[in-house]
Coordinates of C-alpha atoms and ligand atoms in Angstrom, one line a residue:
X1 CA 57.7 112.9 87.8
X2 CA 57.7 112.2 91.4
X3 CA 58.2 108.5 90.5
X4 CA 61.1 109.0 88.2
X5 CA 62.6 111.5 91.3
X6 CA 62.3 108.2 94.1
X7 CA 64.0 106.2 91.6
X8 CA 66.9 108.4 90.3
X9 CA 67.4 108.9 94.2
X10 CA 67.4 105.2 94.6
X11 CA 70.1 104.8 91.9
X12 CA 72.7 106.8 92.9
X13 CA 71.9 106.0 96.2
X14 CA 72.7 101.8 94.9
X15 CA 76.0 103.5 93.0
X16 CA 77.2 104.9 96.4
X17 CA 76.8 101.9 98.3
X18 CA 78.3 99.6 95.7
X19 CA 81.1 102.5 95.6
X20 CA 81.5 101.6 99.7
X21 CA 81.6 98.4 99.1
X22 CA 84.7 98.4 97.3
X23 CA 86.7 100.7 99.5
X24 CA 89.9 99.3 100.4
X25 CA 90.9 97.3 104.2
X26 CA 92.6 99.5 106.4
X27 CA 95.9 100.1 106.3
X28 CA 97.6 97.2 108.3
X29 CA 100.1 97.8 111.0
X30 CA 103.9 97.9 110.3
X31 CA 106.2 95.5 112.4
X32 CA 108.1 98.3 113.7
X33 CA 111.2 98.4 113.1
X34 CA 114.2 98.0 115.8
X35 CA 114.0 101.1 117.9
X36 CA 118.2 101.6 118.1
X37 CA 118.5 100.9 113.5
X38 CA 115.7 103.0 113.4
X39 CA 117.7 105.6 115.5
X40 CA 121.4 104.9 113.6
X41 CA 119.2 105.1 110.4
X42 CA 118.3 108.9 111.4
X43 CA 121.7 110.4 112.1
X44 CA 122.6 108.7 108.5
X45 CA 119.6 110.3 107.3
X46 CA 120.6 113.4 107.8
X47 CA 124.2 113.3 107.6
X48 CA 126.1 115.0 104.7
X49 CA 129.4 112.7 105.0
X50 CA 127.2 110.3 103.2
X51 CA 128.2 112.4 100.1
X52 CA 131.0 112.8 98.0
X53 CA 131.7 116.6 99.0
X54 CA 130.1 116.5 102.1
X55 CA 126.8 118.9 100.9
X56 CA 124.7 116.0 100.0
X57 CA 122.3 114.1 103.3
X58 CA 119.2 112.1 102.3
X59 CA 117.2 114.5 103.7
X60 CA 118.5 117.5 101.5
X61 CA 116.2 116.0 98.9
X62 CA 113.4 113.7 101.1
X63 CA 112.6 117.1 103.8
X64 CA 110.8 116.2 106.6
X65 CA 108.7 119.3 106.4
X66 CA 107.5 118.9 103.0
X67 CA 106.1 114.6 103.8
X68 CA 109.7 114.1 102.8
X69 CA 109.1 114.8 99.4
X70 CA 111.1 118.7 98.7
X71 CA 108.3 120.7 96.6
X72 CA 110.3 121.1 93.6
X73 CA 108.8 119.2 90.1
X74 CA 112.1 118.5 89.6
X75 CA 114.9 116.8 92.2
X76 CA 118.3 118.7 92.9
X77 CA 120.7 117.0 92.5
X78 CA 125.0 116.7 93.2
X79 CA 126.2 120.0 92.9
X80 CA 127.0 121.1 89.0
X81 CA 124.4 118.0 88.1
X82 CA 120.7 118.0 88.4
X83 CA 118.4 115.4 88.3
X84 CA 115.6 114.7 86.1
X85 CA 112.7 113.0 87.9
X86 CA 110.3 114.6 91.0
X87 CA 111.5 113.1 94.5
X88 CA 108.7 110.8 95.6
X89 CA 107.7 111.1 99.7
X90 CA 109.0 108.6 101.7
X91 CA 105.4 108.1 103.4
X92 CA 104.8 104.6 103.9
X93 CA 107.7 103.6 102.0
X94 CA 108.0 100.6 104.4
X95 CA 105.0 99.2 102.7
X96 CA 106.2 98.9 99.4
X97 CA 107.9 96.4 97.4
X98 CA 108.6 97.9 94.5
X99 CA 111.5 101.2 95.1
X100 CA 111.5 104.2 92.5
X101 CA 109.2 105.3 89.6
X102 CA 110.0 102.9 87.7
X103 CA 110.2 100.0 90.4
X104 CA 114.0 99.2 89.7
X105 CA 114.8 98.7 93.4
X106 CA 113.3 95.2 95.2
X107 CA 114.0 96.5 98.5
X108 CA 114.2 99.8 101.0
X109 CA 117.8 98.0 102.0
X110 CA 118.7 97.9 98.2
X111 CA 117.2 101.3 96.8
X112 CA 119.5 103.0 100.3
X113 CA 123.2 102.4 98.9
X114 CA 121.8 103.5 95.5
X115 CA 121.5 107.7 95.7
X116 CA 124.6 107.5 98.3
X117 CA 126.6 106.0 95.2
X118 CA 124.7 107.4 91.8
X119 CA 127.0 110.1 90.7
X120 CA 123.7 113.0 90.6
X121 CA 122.6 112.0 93.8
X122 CA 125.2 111.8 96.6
X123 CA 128.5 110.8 94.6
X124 CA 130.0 108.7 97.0
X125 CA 131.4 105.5 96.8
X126 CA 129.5 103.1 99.7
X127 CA 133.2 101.6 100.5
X128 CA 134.3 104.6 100.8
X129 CA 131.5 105.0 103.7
X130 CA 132.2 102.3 105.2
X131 CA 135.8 103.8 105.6
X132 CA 135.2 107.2 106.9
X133 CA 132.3 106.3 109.2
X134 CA 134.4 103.4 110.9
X135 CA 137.3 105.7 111.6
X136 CA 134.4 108.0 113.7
X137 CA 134.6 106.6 117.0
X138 CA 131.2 107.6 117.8
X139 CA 129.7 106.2 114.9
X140 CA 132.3 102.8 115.1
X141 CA 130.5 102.6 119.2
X142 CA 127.1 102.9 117.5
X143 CA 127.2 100.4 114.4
X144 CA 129.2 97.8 117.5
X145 CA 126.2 98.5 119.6
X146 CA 123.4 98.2 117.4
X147 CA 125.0 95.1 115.3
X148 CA 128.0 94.0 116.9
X149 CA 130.2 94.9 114.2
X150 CA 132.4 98.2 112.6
X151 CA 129.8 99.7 109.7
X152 CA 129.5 98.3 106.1
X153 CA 127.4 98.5 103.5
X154 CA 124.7 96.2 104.6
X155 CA 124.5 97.3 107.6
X156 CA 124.6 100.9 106.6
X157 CA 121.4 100.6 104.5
X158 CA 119.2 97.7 107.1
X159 CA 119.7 101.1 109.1
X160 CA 118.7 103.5 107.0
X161 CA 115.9 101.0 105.6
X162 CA 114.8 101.1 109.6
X163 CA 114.3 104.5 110.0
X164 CA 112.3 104.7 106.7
X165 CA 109.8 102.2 108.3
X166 CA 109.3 104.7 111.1
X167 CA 107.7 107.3 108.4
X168 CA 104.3 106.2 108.1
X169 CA 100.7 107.9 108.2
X170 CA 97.5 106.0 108.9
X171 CA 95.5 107.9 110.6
X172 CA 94.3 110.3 108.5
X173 CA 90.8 111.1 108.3
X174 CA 90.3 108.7 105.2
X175 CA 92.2 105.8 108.0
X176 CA 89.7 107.0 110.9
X177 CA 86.5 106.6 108.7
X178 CA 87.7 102.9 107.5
X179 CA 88.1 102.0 111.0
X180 CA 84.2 103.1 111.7
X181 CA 84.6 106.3 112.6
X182 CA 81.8 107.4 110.0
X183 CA 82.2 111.3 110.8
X184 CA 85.8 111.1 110.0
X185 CA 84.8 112.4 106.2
X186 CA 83.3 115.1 105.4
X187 CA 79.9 114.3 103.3
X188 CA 81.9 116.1 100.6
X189 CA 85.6 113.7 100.8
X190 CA 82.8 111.1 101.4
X191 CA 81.2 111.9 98.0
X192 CA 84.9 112.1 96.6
X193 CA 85.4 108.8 97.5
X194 CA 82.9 107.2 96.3
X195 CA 83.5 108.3 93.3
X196 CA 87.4 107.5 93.2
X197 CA 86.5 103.9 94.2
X198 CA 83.1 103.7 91.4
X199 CA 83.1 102.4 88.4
X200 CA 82.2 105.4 86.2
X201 CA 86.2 107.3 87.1
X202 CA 87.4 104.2 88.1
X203 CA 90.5 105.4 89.7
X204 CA 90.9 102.1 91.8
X205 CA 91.2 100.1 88.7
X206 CA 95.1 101.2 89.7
X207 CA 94.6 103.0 93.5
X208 CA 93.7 99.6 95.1
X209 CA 94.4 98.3 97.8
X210 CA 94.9 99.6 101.6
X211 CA 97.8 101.4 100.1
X212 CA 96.3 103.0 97.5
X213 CA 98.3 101.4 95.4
X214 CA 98.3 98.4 92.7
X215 CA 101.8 98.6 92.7
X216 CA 102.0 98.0 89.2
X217 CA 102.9 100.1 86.2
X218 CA 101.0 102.3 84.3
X219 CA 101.4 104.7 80.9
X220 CA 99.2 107.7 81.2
X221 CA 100.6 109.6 78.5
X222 CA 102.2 112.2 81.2
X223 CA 104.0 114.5 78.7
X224 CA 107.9 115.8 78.9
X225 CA 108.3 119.2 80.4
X226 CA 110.1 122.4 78.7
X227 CA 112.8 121.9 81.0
X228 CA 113.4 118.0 80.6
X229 CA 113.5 118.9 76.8
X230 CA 115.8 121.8 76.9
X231 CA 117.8 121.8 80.3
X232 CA 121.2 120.1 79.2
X233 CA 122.2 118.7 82.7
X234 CA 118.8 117.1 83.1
X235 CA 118.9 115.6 79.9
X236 CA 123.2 114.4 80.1
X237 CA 121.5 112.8 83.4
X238 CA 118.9 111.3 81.8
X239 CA 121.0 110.2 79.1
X240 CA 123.3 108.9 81.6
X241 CA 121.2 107.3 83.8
X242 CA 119.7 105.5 80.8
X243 CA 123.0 104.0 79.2
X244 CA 123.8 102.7 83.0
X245 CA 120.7 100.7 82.5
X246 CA 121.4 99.0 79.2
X247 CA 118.9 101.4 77.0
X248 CA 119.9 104.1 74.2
X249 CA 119.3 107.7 75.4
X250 CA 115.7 109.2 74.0
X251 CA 113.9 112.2 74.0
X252 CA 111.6 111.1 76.8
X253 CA 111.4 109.0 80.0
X254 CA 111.1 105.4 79.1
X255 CA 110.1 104.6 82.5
X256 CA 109.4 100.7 83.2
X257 CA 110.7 100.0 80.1
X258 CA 114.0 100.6 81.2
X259 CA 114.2 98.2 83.1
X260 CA 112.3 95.5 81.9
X261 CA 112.6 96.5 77.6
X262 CA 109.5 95.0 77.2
X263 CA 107.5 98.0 74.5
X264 CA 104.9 97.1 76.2
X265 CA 106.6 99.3 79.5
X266 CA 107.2 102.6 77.4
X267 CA 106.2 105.4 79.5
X268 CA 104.6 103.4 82.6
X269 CA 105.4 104.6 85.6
X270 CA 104.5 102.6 89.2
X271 CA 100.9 103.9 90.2
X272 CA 101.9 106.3 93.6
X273 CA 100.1 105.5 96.9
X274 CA 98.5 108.6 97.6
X275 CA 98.4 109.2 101.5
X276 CA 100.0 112.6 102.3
X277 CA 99.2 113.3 98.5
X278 CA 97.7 117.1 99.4
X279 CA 100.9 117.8 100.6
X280 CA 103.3 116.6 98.1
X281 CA 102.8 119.1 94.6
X282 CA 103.6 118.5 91.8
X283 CA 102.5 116.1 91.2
X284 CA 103.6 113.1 88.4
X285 CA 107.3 111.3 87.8
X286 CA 108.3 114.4 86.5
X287 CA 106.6 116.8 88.3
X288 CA 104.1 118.2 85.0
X289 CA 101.1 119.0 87.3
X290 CA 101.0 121.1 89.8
X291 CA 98.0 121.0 91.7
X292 CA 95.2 117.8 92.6
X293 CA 93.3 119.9 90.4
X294 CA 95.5 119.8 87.2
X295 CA 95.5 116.0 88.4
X296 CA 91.8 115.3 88.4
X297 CA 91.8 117.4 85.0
X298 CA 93.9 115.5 83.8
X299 CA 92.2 112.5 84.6
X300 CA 89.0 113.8 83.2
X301 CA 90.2 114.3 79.7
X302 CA 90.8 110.3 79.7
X303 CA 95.0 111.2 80.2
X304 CA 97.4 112.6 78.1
X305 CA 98.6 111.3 74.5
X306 CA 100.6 108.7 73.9
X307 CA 100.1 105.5 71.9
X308 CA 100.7 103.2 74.4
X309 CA 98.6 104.5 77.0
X310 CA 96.6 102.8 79.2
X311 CA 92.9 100.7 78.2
X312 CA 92.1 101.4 81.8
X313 CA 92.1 105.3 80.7
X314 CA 88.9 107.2 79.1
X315 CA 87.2 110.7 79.6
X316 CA 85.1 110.5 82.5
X317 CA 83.2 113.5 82.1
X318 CA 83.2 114.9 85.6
X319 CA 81.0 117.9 86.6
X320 CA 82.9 120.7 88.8
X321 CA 80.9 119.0 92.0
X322 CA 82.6 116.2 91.0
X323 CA 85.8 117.0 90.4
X324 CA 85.9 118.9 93.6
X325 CA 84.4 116.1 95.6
X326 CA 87.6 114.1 94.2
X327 CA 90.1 117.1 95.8
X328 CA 88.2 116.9 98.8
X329 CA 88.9 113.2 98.8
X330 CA 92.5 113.4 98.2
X331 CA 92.6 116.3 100.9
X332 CA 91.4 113.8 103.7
X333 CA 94.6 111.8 102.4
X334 CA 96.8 113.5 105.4
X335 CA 97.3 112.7 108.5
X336 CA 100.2 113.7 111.3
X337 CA 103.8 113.3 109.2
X338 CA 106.6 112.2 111.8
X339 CA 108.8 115.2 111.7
X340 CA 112.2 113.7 112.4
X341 CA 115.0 115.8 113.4
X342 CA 119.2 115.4 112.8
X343 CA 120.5 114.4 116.2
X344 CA 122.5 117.6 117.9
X345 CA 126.1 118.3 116.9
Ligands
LIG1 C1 119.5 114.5 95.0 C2 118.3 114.3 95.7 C3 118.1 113.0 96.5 C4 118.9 112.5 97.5 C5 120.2 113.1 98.1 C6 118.3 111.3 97.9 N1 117.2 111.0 97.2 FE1 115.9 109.5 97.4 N2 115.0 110.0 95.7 C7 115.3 111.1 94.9 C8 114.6 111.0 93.6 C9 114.6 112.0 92.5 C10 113.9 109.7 93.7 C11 113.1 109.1 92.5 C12 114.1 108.6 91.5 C13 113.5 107.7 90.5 O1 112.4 107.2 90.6 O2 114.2 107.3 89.5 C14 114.2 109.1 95.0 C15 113.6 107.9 95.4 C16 113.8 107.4 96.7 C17 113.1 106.3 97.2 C18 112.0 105.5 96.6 C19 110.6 106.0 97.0 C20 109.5 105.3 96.3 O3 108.4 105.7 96.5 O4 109.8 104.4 95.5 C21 113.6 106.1 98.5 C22 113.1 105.0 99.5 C23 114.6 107.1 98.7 N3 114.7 107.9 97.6 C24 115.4 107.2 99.9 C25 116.5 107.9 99.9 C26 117.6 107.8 101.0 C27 117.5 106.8 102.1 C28 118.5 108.7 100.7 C29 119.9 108.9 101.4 C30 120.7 107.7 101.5 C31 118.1 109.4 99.5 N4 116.9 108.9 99.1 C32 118.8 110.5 98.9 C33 116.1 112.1 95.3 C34 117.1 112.0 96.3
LIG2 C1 95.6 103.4 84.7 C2 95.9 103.4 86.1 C3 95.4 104.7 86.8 C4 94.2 105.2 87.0 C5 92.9 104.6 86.4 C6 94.3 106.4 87.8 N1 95.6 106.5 88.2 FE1 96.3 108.0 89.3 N2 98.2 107.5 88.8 C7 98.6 106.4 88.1 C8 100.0 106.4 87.8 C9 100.8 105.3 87.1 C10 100.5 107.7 88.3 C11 101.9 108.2 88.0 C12 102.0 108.5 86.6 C13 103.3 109.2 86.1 O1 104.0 109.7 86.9 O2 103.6 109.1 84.9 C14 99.3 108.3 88.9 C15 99.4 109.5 89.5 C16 98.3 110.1 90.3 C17 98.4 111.2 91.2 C18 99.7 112.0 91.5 C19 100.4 111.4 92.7 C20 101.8 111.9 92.9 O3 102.4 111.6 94.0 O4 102.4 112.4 91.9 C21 97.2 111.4 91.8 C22 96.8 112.4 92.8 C23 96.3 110.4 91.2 N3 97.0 109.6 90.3 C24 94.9 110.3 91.5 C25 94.1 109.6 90.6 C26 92.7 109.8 90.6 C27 91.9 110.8 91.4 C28 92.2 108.9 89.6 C29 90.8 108.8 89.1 C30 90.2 110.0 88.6 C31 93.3 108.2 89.1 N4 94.4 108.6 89.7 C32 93.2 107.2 88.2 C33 97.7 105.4 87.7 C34 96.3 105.5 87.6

């Protein structure tokens, strides 16, 4: 009895280290970005002539206060319109390569002209920008004094793109324990992430990396929501949305597939980096789950239904200590969120 005790002990004991050894690098420092885009990008940030009727700023949707995600499951979007996907955080956005749920933007420079001109998001015309911000003498002076020319479009986003950079979180208590600080976690995160980074729930089959992150695409079988399927402005958006990209309108989010119409991308969505995760609900491209809890449920019944979901995917059969060792992990996620603010009038 004793015997069997010492070596049931010495197994899971074997399961955590092995679990240790695969946690990720930390998180490696950003170049920053230059100090004076960084600070043009903020007063574009939050400045609603960057939309059509002058209602519309980036950070109507991306809130500073809420990890500049905005709480809701599903975006706002251009008055009368609404959009139909959940607004991502822009946390560490400047480590990414891939822009969007479903990865269709290369670059933070590219994906910044895109909600300024996409007629649910900000409705405006980048030309017409370009026109109405170099007419401002104070924002001509700027743009001459941060890159020696009047505004345009490229230099309108490589701003905006800077001041993204500035929004990043890497010390969070999950950051502080990678760097050696071994009471960062609590024995309880601690437990959490070993299991997140075992083999038995696997979840860095697709969190890898210092990011979190493989920064590929993934179908978990996340299913539509009532109000994708029934409200008519999310779906004439959808629909819309989906034409612009060269695919026939369906009754669900093709995801990847959209923009790569391989089958194989039905559904897959880009696997989120999860720092600032706790404080970003709901949770999911479309914002189906509310809570980490719903999440790690989720995730414990093996996914949601669809054909073409994931191999990586299977019931894990958690226990509650489990699951709530898992929370616990995603809870030491958060660190300090630079709170910008919109310059004075
Ligand atoms: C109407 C709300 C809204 C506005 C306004 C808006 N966004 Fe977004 N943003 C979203 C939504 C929703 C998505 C996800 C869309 C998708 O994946 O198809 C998104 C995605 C992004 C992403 C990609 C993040 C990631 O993890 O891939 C970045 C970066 C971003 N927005 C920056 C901006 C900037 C900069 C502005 C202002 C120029 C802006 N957004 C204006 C709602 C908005
Ligand atoms: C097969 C790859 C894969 C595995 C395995 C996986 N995830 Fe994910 N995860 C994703 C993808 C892709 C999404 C977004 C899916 C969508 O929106 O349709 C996601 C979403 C999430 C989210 C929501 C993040 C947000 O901002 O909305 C959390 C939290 C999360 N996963 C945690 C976990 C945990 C914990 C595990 C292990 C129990 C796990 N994941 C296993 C790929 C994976």
């Amino acid at each position: 009895m004793t015997l069997l005790f010492v070596i049931l002990v010495l197994l899971s004991q074997g399961r955590a280290e092995a679990a240790r050894a695969s946690f990720p690098p930390p998180l490696p420092e950003l170049a920053p970005p230059d100090a004076a885009q960084a600070e043009l990008g903020r007063r574009l940030f939050f400045d609603r002539r960057l939309s059509g009727d002058g209602t519309m700023s980036c950070a109507v949707c991306h809130i500073p206060q809420e990890a500049y995600a905005d709480g809701q499951a599903l975006s706002v979007g251009y008055p009368t319109n609404k959009h139909w996907r959940n607004t991502p955080s822009l946390i560490n956005t400047g480590y990414l390569s891939s822009f969007f749920w479903d990865g269709r933007s290369e670059s933070l420079e590219e994906q910044a002209l895109e909600p300024i001109h996409s007629v649910f998001e900000m409705n405006l015309d980048p030309d017409y920008l370009v026109a109405r911000l170099e007419v401002d003498s104070e924002y001509l002076a700027r743009f001459h004094d941060v890159f020696g020319s009047a505004p345009t479009r490229r230099t309108i986003a490589a701003a905006l793109a800077a001041f993204e950079r500035t929004l990043t979180v890497n010390d969070t208590p999950f950051d502080l324990f990678l760097a050696g600080d071994k009471t960062a976690l609590s024995p309880q995160a601690l437990r959490g992430a070993e299991i997140f980074f075992g083999e038995r729930a696997g979840c860095a089959r697709c969190h890898s990396g210092p990011l979190l992150s493989d920064g590929k695409f993934h179908n978990l079988g996340v299913g539509e929501t009532d109000e994708l399927l029934r409200d008519p402005q999310r779906r004439a958006t959808r629909n819309y949305f989906l034409r612009r990209m060269g695919v026939e309108p369906m009754e669900r989010d093709p995801g990847r597939y959209a923009v790569t119409k391989e089958p194989a991308d039905l559904g897959a969505f880009r696997t989120p980096p999860l720092r600032q995760v706790a404080q970003t609900a709901p949770y999911m491209h479309n914002g189906s789950l509310e809570t980490l809890e719903e999440v790690i449920a989720f995730f414990d019944a093996g996914g949601g239904d669809d054909t073409n979901r994931s191999p990586k995917l299977h019931p894990l059969h958690l226990s509650d200590a489990e699951k709530e060792a898992l929370v616990a992990f995603l809870r030491s996620l958060s660190g300090a969120v630079p709170i910008a603010r919109p310059p004075m009038p």
